[in-house]
XYZ file of C-alpha atoms in Angstrom:
637
model
C 148.693 150.486 162.352
C 144.964 149.492 161.634
C 141.932 150.908 163.950
C 140.037 148.038 165.280
C 136.332 148.162 163.688
C 133.785 148.773 166.535
C 132.177 145.894 167.745
C 128.703 145.512 165.874
C 125.610 145.552 168.346
C 123.857 142.378 168.884
C 119.956 142.251 167.973
C 117.387 139.294 168.210
C 114.526 138.908 165.916
C 111.663 136.397 167.033
C 108.517 135.959 165.006
C 106.308 132.890 165.221
C 106.675 130.385 162.179
C 103.000 130.327 161.350
C 103.007 134.156 160.699
C 103.920 135.134 157.002
C 105.016 138.613 158.154
C 108.587 137.892 159.305
C 110.357 138.212 156.182
C 108.618 141.753 155.447
C 109.473 142.938 158.641
C 113.230 141.701 158.462
C 113.558 143.534 155.240
C 112.626 146.813 156.981
C 114.873 146.210 159.733
C 117.747 145.652 157.296
C 116.497 148.946 155.416
C 117.293 150.807 158.648
C 120.410 149.177 159.195
C 121.833 150.003 155.914
C 121.078 153.791 156.398
C 122.103 154.003 160.063
C 124.185 151.113 161.891
C 125.022 147.609 161.046
C 123.896 145.059 163.718
C 124.734 141.589 164.234
C 121.157 140.068 163.624
C 120.143 136.702 165.398
C 117.092 134.943 164.461
C 115.393 131.877 166.044
C 115.970 129.031 163.545
C 116.197 125.164 163.229
C 118.029 124.475 159.916
C 119.094 120.795 160.687
C 122.837 121.534 161.619
C 123.344 124.146 158.681
C 123.296 127.115 161.123
C 123.655 127.625 164.744
C 120.474 127.209 166.475
C 119.704 130.340 168.531
C 116.935 130.621 171.271
C 115.630 134.061 172.145
C 114.297 134.066 175.519
C 114.811 135.579 179.040
C 118.446 134.043 178.916
C 119.594 135.703 175.859
C 121.937 138.523 176.498
C 122.152 140.721 173.192
C 121.666 144.516 173.146
C 118.282 144.545 171.883
C 115.339 142.497 170.538
C 112.435 142.919 168.056
C 109.649 140.513 169.164
C 106.323 139.554 167.995
C 105.133 138.969 171.609
C 106.757 138.039 175.042
C 105.892 136.810 178.431
C 106.045 139.161 181.345
C 109.080 137.116 182.776
C 111.114 137.643 179.701
C 110.269 141.341 179.461
C 111.166 141.757 183.217
C 114.539 140.236 182.610
C 115.257 142.104 179.679
C 114.395 145.350 181.658
C 116.739 144.004 184.222
C 119.459 143.785 182.320
C 118.830 147.237 180.457
C 118.077 145.447 176.965
C 116.224 147.628 174.445
C 112.831 146.003 173.126
C 110.163 146.730 170.742
C 107.229 144.613 170.232
C 105.212 144.003 167.141
C 101.814 142.626 167.978
C 98.971 144.341 169.760
C 98.360 141.549 172.260
C 100.321 140.605 175.329
C 102.103 142.568 178.152
C 104.732 145.004 177.302
C 106.060 146.348 180.423
C 106.316 149.554 179.499
C 108.339 148.827 176.127
C 107.020 150.528 172.861
C 105.060 148.494 170.216
C 104.845 148.902 166.566
C 101.707 147.623 165.127
C 99.271 148.309 162.160
C 96.515 150.616 162.312
C 93.869 148.296 163.112
C 90.894 150.709 162.872
C 91.990 151.781 159.304
C 92.074 148.061 158.561
C 88.547 148.020 159.183
C 87.709 150.983 157.470
C 89.187 150.019 154.397
C 87.370 146.516 154.488
C 84.118 148.674 154.710
C 84.987 150.597 151.856
C 85.829 147.691 149.606
C 82.870 145.746 150.574
C 80.596 148.884 149.955
C 81.930 148.997 146.635
C 80.988 145.197 145.882
C 77.509 146.666 146.218
C 76.020 144.006 148.555
C 73.037 145.003 150.763
C 74.394 143.389 154.215
C 77.553 143.152 156.108
C 79.226 140.774 158.774
C 82.546 140.405 160.893
C 84.018 137.443 161.722
C 86.896 137.035 164.209
C 88.484 135.237 167.066
C 87.219 136.229 170.478
C 89.580 134.111 172.616
C 92.729 132.340 171.396
C 94.262 129.374 173.426
C 97.988 128.522 173.057
C 100.249 126.447 175.134
C 103.038 128.838 174.638
C 102.828 131.730 176.941
C 104.861 133.941 174.770
C 101.895 133.935 172.282
C 99.502 135.712 174.916
C 96.725 133.284 174.964
C 93.400 135.194 175.785
C 91.008 137.785 174.064
C 92.124 139.491 171.252
C 92.219 143.480 171.018
C 93.233 143.587 167.475
C 89.720 142.139 166.456
C 87.785 144.567 168.210
C 89.856 147.395 166.970
C 89.312 146.166 163.299
C 85.645 145.999 164.042
C 85.494 149.361 165.275
C 86.886 150.878 162.158
C 84.769 148.618 160.201
C 81.397 149.660 162.068
C 82.556 153.290 162.034
C 82.805 153.590 158.112
C 79.651 151.370 157.440
C 77.738 153.939 159.844
C 78.379 156.501 157.290
C 76.293 154.233 154.955
C 73.610 153.585 157.513
C 74.810 150.257 157.917
C 75.462 147.768 161.014
C 77.502 144.385 160.715
C 76.578 141.184 161.969
C 79.045 140.058 164.540
C 80.405 136.519 165.466
C 83.586 136.022 167.564
C 84.732 132.398 167.644
C 84.836 130.240 171.094
C 88.184 129.532 172.390
C 89.597 126.491 171.690
C 92.969 124.397 172.275
C 94.831 124.923 168.890
C 97.140 122.082 169.678
C 94.306 119.421 169.593
C 93.869 117.582 166.229
C 90.376 118.073 165.495
C 90.166 121.787 166.756
C 89.888 122.769 162.930
C 86.930 120.913 162.247
C 85.262 122.560 165.397
C 86.106 125.735 164.349
C 84.905 125.310 160.626
C 81.562 123.598 161.912
C 81.131 127.141 163.992
C 81.784 129.291 160.837
C 79.406 127.261 158.767
C 76.762 127.731 161.248
C 77.554 131.532 161.456
C 77.647 132.089 157.499
C 74.287 130.037 157.358
C 72.459 132.781 159.271
C 73.718 135.475 156.756
C 71.402 137.005 154.514
C 72.510 137.476 150.641
C 74.123 139.060 149.110
C 76.492 139.953 152.277
C 79.920 141.373 152.555
C 81.959 139.619 155.328
C 84.985 141.093 156.603
C 87.459 138.513 158.462
C 90.052 139.595 160.739
C 92.728 137.869 159.318
C 93.661 135.809 156.372
C 93.867 132.302 157.934
C 90.273 132.425 159.187
C 89.150 134.109 155.767
C 90.405 130.781 154.268
C 88.490 128.762 156.806
C 85.431 130.982 156.001
C 85.797 130.310 152.142
C 85.875 126.604 152.814
C 82.757 126.690 155.074
C 80.827 128.725 152.306
C 81.929 126.134 149.719
C 80.487 123.380 152.081
C 77.173 125.318 152.530
C 76.981 125.834 148.832
C 77.101 129.514 149.300
C 78.195 131.140 145.926
C 81.278 133.558 146.408
C 81.227 136.518 145.670
C 77.556 136.692 144.363
C 76.100 135.601 147.718
C 79.064 136.179 150.081
C 81.817 138.687 149.183
C 84.722 137.785 151.583
C 87.808 139.970 152.246
C 90.476 139.340 154.925
C 93.824 140.912 156.174
C 97.604 140.297 155.786
C 97.862 139.463 152.066
C 99.180 135.807 153.353
C 99.704 134.228 150.022
C 99.421 130.575 151.422
C 96.107 131.334 152.659
C 94.796 133.637 150.001
C 95.449 130.988 147.150
C 94.635 128.077 149.410
C 91.111 128.287 148.653
C 88.912 128.885 145.532
C 87.985 131.273 144.713
C 91.284 133.137 145.867
C 90.915 135.349 148.871
C 90.787 139.471 148.769
C 93.000 140.815 151.563
C 94.567 144.015 152.733
C 98.372 144.033 152.347
C 100.222 143.805 155.887
C 102.762 146.941 155.693
C 105.615 144.687 157.136
C 108.533 146.687 155.710
C 107.209 149.897 157.273
C 106.659 147.875 160.544
C 110.169 146.629 160.272
C 111.781 149.895 159.580
C 110.096 151.871 162.570
C 110.504 148.929 165.029
C 114.198 149.124 164.055
C 114.318 152.891 164.445
C 112.883 152.883 168.022
C 115.355 149.935 168.947
C 118.179 152.079 167.902
C 116.968 154.909 169.797
C 116.594 153.016 173.036
C 120.163 151.658 172.625
C 121.423 154.977 172.143
C 120.056 156.206 175.379
C 116.594 157.259 174.989
C 114.280 156.326 177.951
C 110.933 157.751 177.285
C 110.118 155.528 174.428
C 106.880 153.884 175.261
C 103.335 153.419 174.177
C 102.295 152.417 170.643
C 103.181 153.579 167.169
C 100.331 152.658 164.429
C 101.522 152.008 160.818
C 98.848 152.875 158.181
C 97.775 150.436 155.731
C 96.760 151.383 152.214
C 96.241 148.750 149.672
C 93.468 146.376 149.070
C 94.393 143.082 147.063
C 90.991 142.253 145.435
C 90.701 138.637 144.124
C 87.903 136.563 143.009
C 86.245 136.165 146.583
C 85.053 140.010 146.305
C 85.268 140.458 142.682
C 81.312 141.173 142.379
C 82.013 143.662 139.618
C 83.673 141.293 137.230
C 84.050 144.185 134.493
C 87.186 143.477 132.155
C 87.597 146.939 131.332
C 89.479 148.738 133.970
C 88.304 152.232 133.357
C 84.800 151.272 133.708
C 85.661 149.385 136.651
C 87.306 152.158 138.411
C 84.212 154.285 137.495
C 81.787 151.933 138.932
C 83.636 151.553 141.979
C 83.897 155.380 142.443
C 80.005 155.359 141.976
C 79.371 152.896 144.493
C 81.397 154.733 147.140
C 80.402 158.282 146.185
C 76.816 158.339 145.001
C 75.355 157.307 148.121
C 76.425 160.778 149.544
C 76.547 162.963 146.419
C 74.387 163.327 143.393
C 77.281 162.549 140.753
C 76.918 163.768 137.152
C 78.207 162.029 134.234
C 80.454 165.013 133.335
C 82.455 164.299 136.686
C 83.003 160.905 135.572
C 84.514 162.250 132.618
C 86.936 164.488 134.328
C 87.965 161.477 136.741
C 88.810 159.178 133.642
C 90.008 161.330 130.986
C 87.392 159.497 128.762
C 84.611 161.584 126.605
C 81.189 161.463 127.925
C 80.241 159.485 124.787
C 82.981 156.867 125.336
C 81.758 156.532 128.948
C 78.004 155.923 127.888
C 79.004 153.526 125.238
C 81.182 151.361 127.534
C 78.784 151.150 130.371
C 75.688 150.546 127.846
C 78.060 147.614 126.270
C 79.089 145.876 129.823
C 76.454 146.892 132.195
C 73.361 147.124 129.822
C 72.682 150.621 130.979
C 74.374 154.144 131.014
C 76.300 155.969 133.971
C 73.388 157.921 134.860
C 71.394 154.858 135.563
C 74.036 153.248 137.642
C 74.117 156.333 139.559
C 70.586 156.498 140.201
C 70.341 152.810 141.080
C 73.095 153.051 143.798
C 71.349 156.298 145.090
C 67.958 154.581 145.135
C 69.269 151.609 147.134
C 70.882 153.731 149.793
C 67.877 155.777 149.807
C 65.725 152.820 150.749
C 68.036 151.701 153.171
C 67.969 155.019 155.186
C 64.138 155.083 154.805
C 63.917 151.806 156.614
C 65.425 154.229 159.470
C 62.163 155.565 160.671
C 63.756 157.827 163.297
C 65.526 159.605 160.346
C 63.398 162.495 158.937
C 63.262 163.202 155.235
C 64.989 166.500 155.617
C 67.920 164.690 157.495
C 68.264 162.028 154.815
C 67.934 164.801 152.166
C 70.980 166.538 153.696
C 73.030 163.521 154.178
C 72.570 162.377 150.470
C 73.021 165.807 149.081
C 69.405 166.420 147.800
C 68.485 170.103 147.267
C 65.429 169.398 149.587
C 62.976 166.722 151.115
C 60.840 167.668 148.100
C 63.496 166.945 145.592
C 64.250 163.545 147.543
C 60.422 162.786 147.298
C 59.981 163.724 143.737
C 63.285 161.249 143.045
C 62.037 158.493 145.008
C 58.292 158.788 143.003
C 59.895 158.924 139.802
C 62.241 155.855 140.420
C 59.655 153.396 142.358
C 56.247 154.881 141.674
C 55.708 155.270 145.462
C 56.037 158.292 147.839
C 58.601 157.751 150.858
C 55.861 157.938 153.292
C 54.185 155.162 151.401
C 57.248 153.291 151.300
C 57.768 153.468 154.910
C 54.268 152.183 155.569
C 54.950 149.384 153.430
C 57.713 148.369 155.653
C 55.466 147.846 158.738
C 57.346 147.084 162.049
C 60.254 145.747 160.069
C 62.426 148.844 160.007
C 65.571 149.353 162.297
C 66.688 152.336 164.117
C 70.362 153.286 163.990
C 71.768 156.610 164.972
C 75.109 158.250 164.376
C 77.315 158.238 167.376
C 77.316 161.523 169.178
C 80.152 160.517 171.404
C 83.533 160.631 169.610
C 85.664 159.685 172.799
C 85.496 158.338 176.169
C 87.877 159.506 178.924
C 88.134 157.395 182.213
C 89.425 158.293 185.620
C 91.613 155.795 186.948
C 91.805 155.450 190.955
C 88.318 154.240 192.140
C 86.871 154.012 188.491
C 89.302 151.402 186.764
C 90.586 150.030 189.775
C 90.115 150.304 193.698
C 93.543 152.047 194.096
C 92.374 154.920 196.358
C 92.481 152.256 199.094
C 95.923 151.442 198.321
C 96.888 155.168 198.116
C 95.078 155.755 201.461
C 97.116 152.857 202.924
C 100.517 154.346 201.382
C 99.741 157.679 202.759
C 98.913 156.314 206.261
C 101.969 154.136 206.435
C 104.492 157.429 205.258
C 102.649 159.366 207.951
C 102.898 156.866 210.564
C 106.798 156.893 209.918
C 106.767 160.334 211.314
C 104.332 159.974 213.787
C 101.273 161.224 212.033
C 97.838 159.504 211.864
C 95.560 159.818 208.508
C 91.945 158.812 209.304
C 90.220 156.993 206.400
C 87.065 159.468 206.541
C 89.453 162.476 206.220
C 91.358 160.920 203.134
C 88.386 160.256 201.174
C 86.473 163.410 201.939
C 89.379 165.881 201.383
C 92.044 164.004 199.310
C 90.697 161.576 197.189
C 90.750 162.503 193.547
C 93.357 165.151 193.660
C 97.011 164.950 192.613
C 99.837 163.610 194.690
C 101.509 166.970 194.722
C 98.316 168.598 196.134
C 98.346 165.899 198.774
C 101.922 166.390 199.840
C 101.487 170.133 200.042
C 98.449 169.890 202.232
C 100.211 167.446 204.583
C 103.214 169.694 204.595
C 101.081 172.532 205.527
C 99.082 170.854 208.147
C 102.121 169.194 209.998
C 104.366 172.223 209.924
C 107.951 172.975 209.471
C 109.123 169.693 211.260
C 107.564 167.553 208.626
C 110.193 165.850 206.451
C 108.492 166.279 202.858
C 110.977 164.208 200.947
C 111.357 161.443 203.386
C 107.207 161.455 203.121
C 107.405 161.289 199.240
C 110.084 158.265 199.064
C 108.049 156.601 202.070
C 104.697 156.657 200.279
C 105.865 155.787 196.900
C 107.889 152.705 198.400
C 104.564 151.620 200.234
C 102.396 152.250 196.955
C 104.862 150.126 194.720
C 104.927 147.410 197.428
C 101.135 147.315 197.719
C 100.459 147.472 194.042
C 103.086 144.613 193.331
C 101.807 142.113 195.644
C 99.375 140.660 193.031
C 97.945 141.380 189.649
C 95.631 144.545 190.000
C 92.023 143.582 188.838
C 89.970 145.913 187.077
C 86.542 146.802 188.817
C 83.318 144.956 187.691
C 82.197 145.990 183.909
C 85.602 147.545 183.075
C 86.943 144.911 180.835
C 83.612 144.450 179.153
C 83.181 148.277 178.878
C 86.614 148.717 177.097
C 85.929 145.798 174.641
C 82.587 147.229 173.630
C 83.773 150.833 173.230
C 86.615 149.682 171.231
C 84.416 147.569 169.019
C 82.183 150.611 168.565
C 85.427 152.338 167.066
C 85.505 155.043 170.260
C 89.031 156.072 170.896
C 89.724 155.876 175.154
C 91.863 157.820 177.140
C 92.836 158.283 181.088
C 92.692 161.595 182.927
C 94.110 160.723 186.393
C 95.354 162.889 189.103
C 97.945 160.334 189.606
C 101.499 160.476 188.486
C 102.461 159.248 185.101
C 104.592 156.784 186.475
C 102.113 155.430 188.878
C 99.330 155.339 186.011
C 101.884 153.020 184.028
C 102.554 150.749 186.744
C 98.690 150.136 187.330
C 98.032 149.792 183.556
C 100.867 147.162 183.264
C 99.801 145.173 186.473
C 96.499 145.025 185.252
C 97.036 144.298 181.616
C 94.711 147.311 180.423
C 97.482 149.613 179.084
C 97.004 148.626 175.371
C 93.056 149.715 175.406
C 94.252 153.424 176.023
C 95.320 155.952 172.987
C 95.886 158.681 175.312
C 96.889 159.656 178.848
C 96.960 162.821 180.889
C 98.495 162.569 184.530
C 98.166 164.764 187.369
C 101.906 165.805 186.997
C 101.476 167.348 183.729
C 99.040 170.141 184.754
C 99.044 173.170 187.029
C 95.792 172.564 188.779
C 94.495 169.173 189.822
C 90.903 168.098 189.722
C 88.308 169.712 190.471
C 89.849 172.019 187.769
C 88.976 171.009 184.449
C 92.377 171.196 182.908
C 93.462 167.637 183.179
C 90.212 166.611 181.374
C 90.993 169.634 178.623
C 94.394 168.098 178.265
C 93.099 164.538 177.474
C 90.686 165.928 174.883
C 93.320 168.042 173.095
C 95.529 164.846 172.961
C 92.678 162.994 171.538
C 91.866 166.073 168.917
C 88.261 165.976 170.145
C 85.962 168.741 171.722
C 85.198 168.078 175.318
C 81.571 168.610 174.485
C 81.782 165.355 172.066
C 83.243 163.115 174.852
C 81.829 161.306 177.801
C 83.888 161.143 181.004
C 83.579 158.276 183.470
C 84.117 159.494 187.248
C 83.906 158.236 190.749
C 84.685 161.416 192.935
C 82.973 164.542 193.338
C 86.142 166.326 192.359
C 86.380 164.358 189.046
C 82.852 165.109 188.339
C 83.199 168.884 188.747
C 86.491 168.755 186.674
C 84.780 166.960 183.733
C 81.649 169.000 184.013
C 83.623 172.112 184.309
C 85.536 170.938 181.102
C 82.125 170.863 179.074
C 81.801 166.934 179.013
C 79.101 164.730 179.703
C 79.604 162.406 182.886
C 78.802 158.962 184.030
C 79.490 158.899 187.856
C 80.155 155.498 189.279
C 79.679 154.761 193.000
C 77.701 156.757 195.435
C 74.521 158.818 194.301
C 75.456 162.171 193.151
C 73.304 165.189 192.771
C 71.318 164.191 189.844
C 69.998 167.497 188.953
C 73.210 168.612 187.247
C 72.934 168.986 183.616
C 75.095 166.595 181.800
C 75.574 164.186 184.946
C 74.408 160.399 184.620
C 74.580 157.722 187.432
C 75.450 154.085 186.873
C 76.130 152.802 190.134
C 78.862 150.458 188.628
C 79.803 149.873 184.893
C 78.734 146.141 185.001
C 75.018 147.294 185.479
C 75.179 149.097 181.886
C 73.833 146.726 179.472
C 75.190 146.726 175.638
C 72.123 148.423 174.558
C 72.296 151.171 176.975
C 75.787 151.939 175.942
C 74.486 152.241 172.434
C 71.959 154.752 173.441
C 74.770 156.573 175.457
C 77.295 156.914 172.304
C 74.284 158.034 170.433
C 73.850 161.066 172.751
C 71.101 159.703 175.074
C 70.627 162.087 177.803
C 69.131 159.207 180.258
C 70.831 156.234 181.832
C 68.512 153.524 183.567
C 70.850 150.886 185.030
C 69.420 147.454 185.295
C 68.685 146.063 188.777
C 71.338 144.348 190.578
């Protein structure tokens, strides 16, 4: 007798029709299925009766779903039914389900490298700041991916002493007939302010196509005046304009494979899968919109790109070019002379001189520092090179700039670690109320002053142990723990948890600066996740260190040390944001600098700054803090 085939599990895949990534992601999903387990795939479609029309929403009852984005209502329904879910967008809620997304910071770095190769003198970034949709599943609102891509773009440009001009488009209802015209007009106004030649990184290809059309209407020559690169390698957008748009390829097949793997693991019983998996990108598709080289010889084109990326930081020799290309030095010199009108040595010197002039415009940089960064043997060697090339000494060149130079310092802060309770949210009051109710159930009393003076900022386990010791053998610890947890969840779940003033703006600004963010909270991990999901802040944080993961709670430094290890950054290179004395002591003991929000602390302690509240720190002051400024002067209320 034949054995019946086991029933295939049913998996739904939902991706918006306006995105070109769906076929690539589906290909990766099918790759995984072929190697592990065949599923019955369901996709939303409307093929005019040729296939069953499927709707993948909160009423769909399959085994798992791979979704671009989803609403909280949908995710809650899937969670309640025990369905596995993986999301493939940076935006929108996740309710603790995992995400598989592109490495947005890496996208920004690749865009910067490509535009640096184009040898432009200025840089700009264009993205959507806020997007309006009628469909809740598309997560209308501010865009994190734009800020993450800008962060990577800025970080790479900073290595070359450059800073981009940034513009976020205003939010508009995309379903209205004339919205496209308003967007194009706004993009034209932005492009009209940019100097020439300029390298423009546009956050995605659809907006990149808009930028190219706007440039055409303005009469800006692309790529001579404006070199443009987008992201996604969306063929419709990249070839819908002339010149064709350069782009960074979306790693769709890898995203699909990883999403399928995480879904499969969930369906097979793994329950600890959450957070965000980032898929690296690695391929720039160069087209006419950024082809400033316009060199037909592929060997020479590769060498020129190598010079433009490397020469600002290293005194290349022509012999190194020969080793890189397998061409003889004689052949290289002849081809350079034929195609560029000068030899490879002159191209190296031209690139180094241009970068040196840029660094000299930053008057806070000493000649010794510039010489070290550009790999000159000494400041004297730098000065001699500059004099030979320009007929001026570096000091004379700086004097000729007058007051037009700008200051830019490399960031000294490599990561920022936030406390949660009382720093991100005013949750300490909720904890107090939960503990108070739980004690009241056993006839105990908890005064507010006692809680905030002796317990705020310490772990739940430490607080429970203190209460058990204080109330003696008749105290039912298990009941107390269950009661306060129930009260806590009820209090948090009543309404969306609102971040404290200045938090949202700080998270956006730090992400735009390419600074990794983490949380070091004495709360248990389950409570941290609950708060981050209720507030919508979860996607901002790369790392979480919780009180139930360490032996000693704040004021011991262990939890901050754990956060720094997970970030891969030394504590001395991190900035902590705290609101309690216990937290301040913990961060300082770990060797971090600290911004204390709330009541005025002992300001004589080294490494401790006072902000009152984060909304009183201006953008320029954040820049100074990230550059290692030892002072903070909050603006007046």
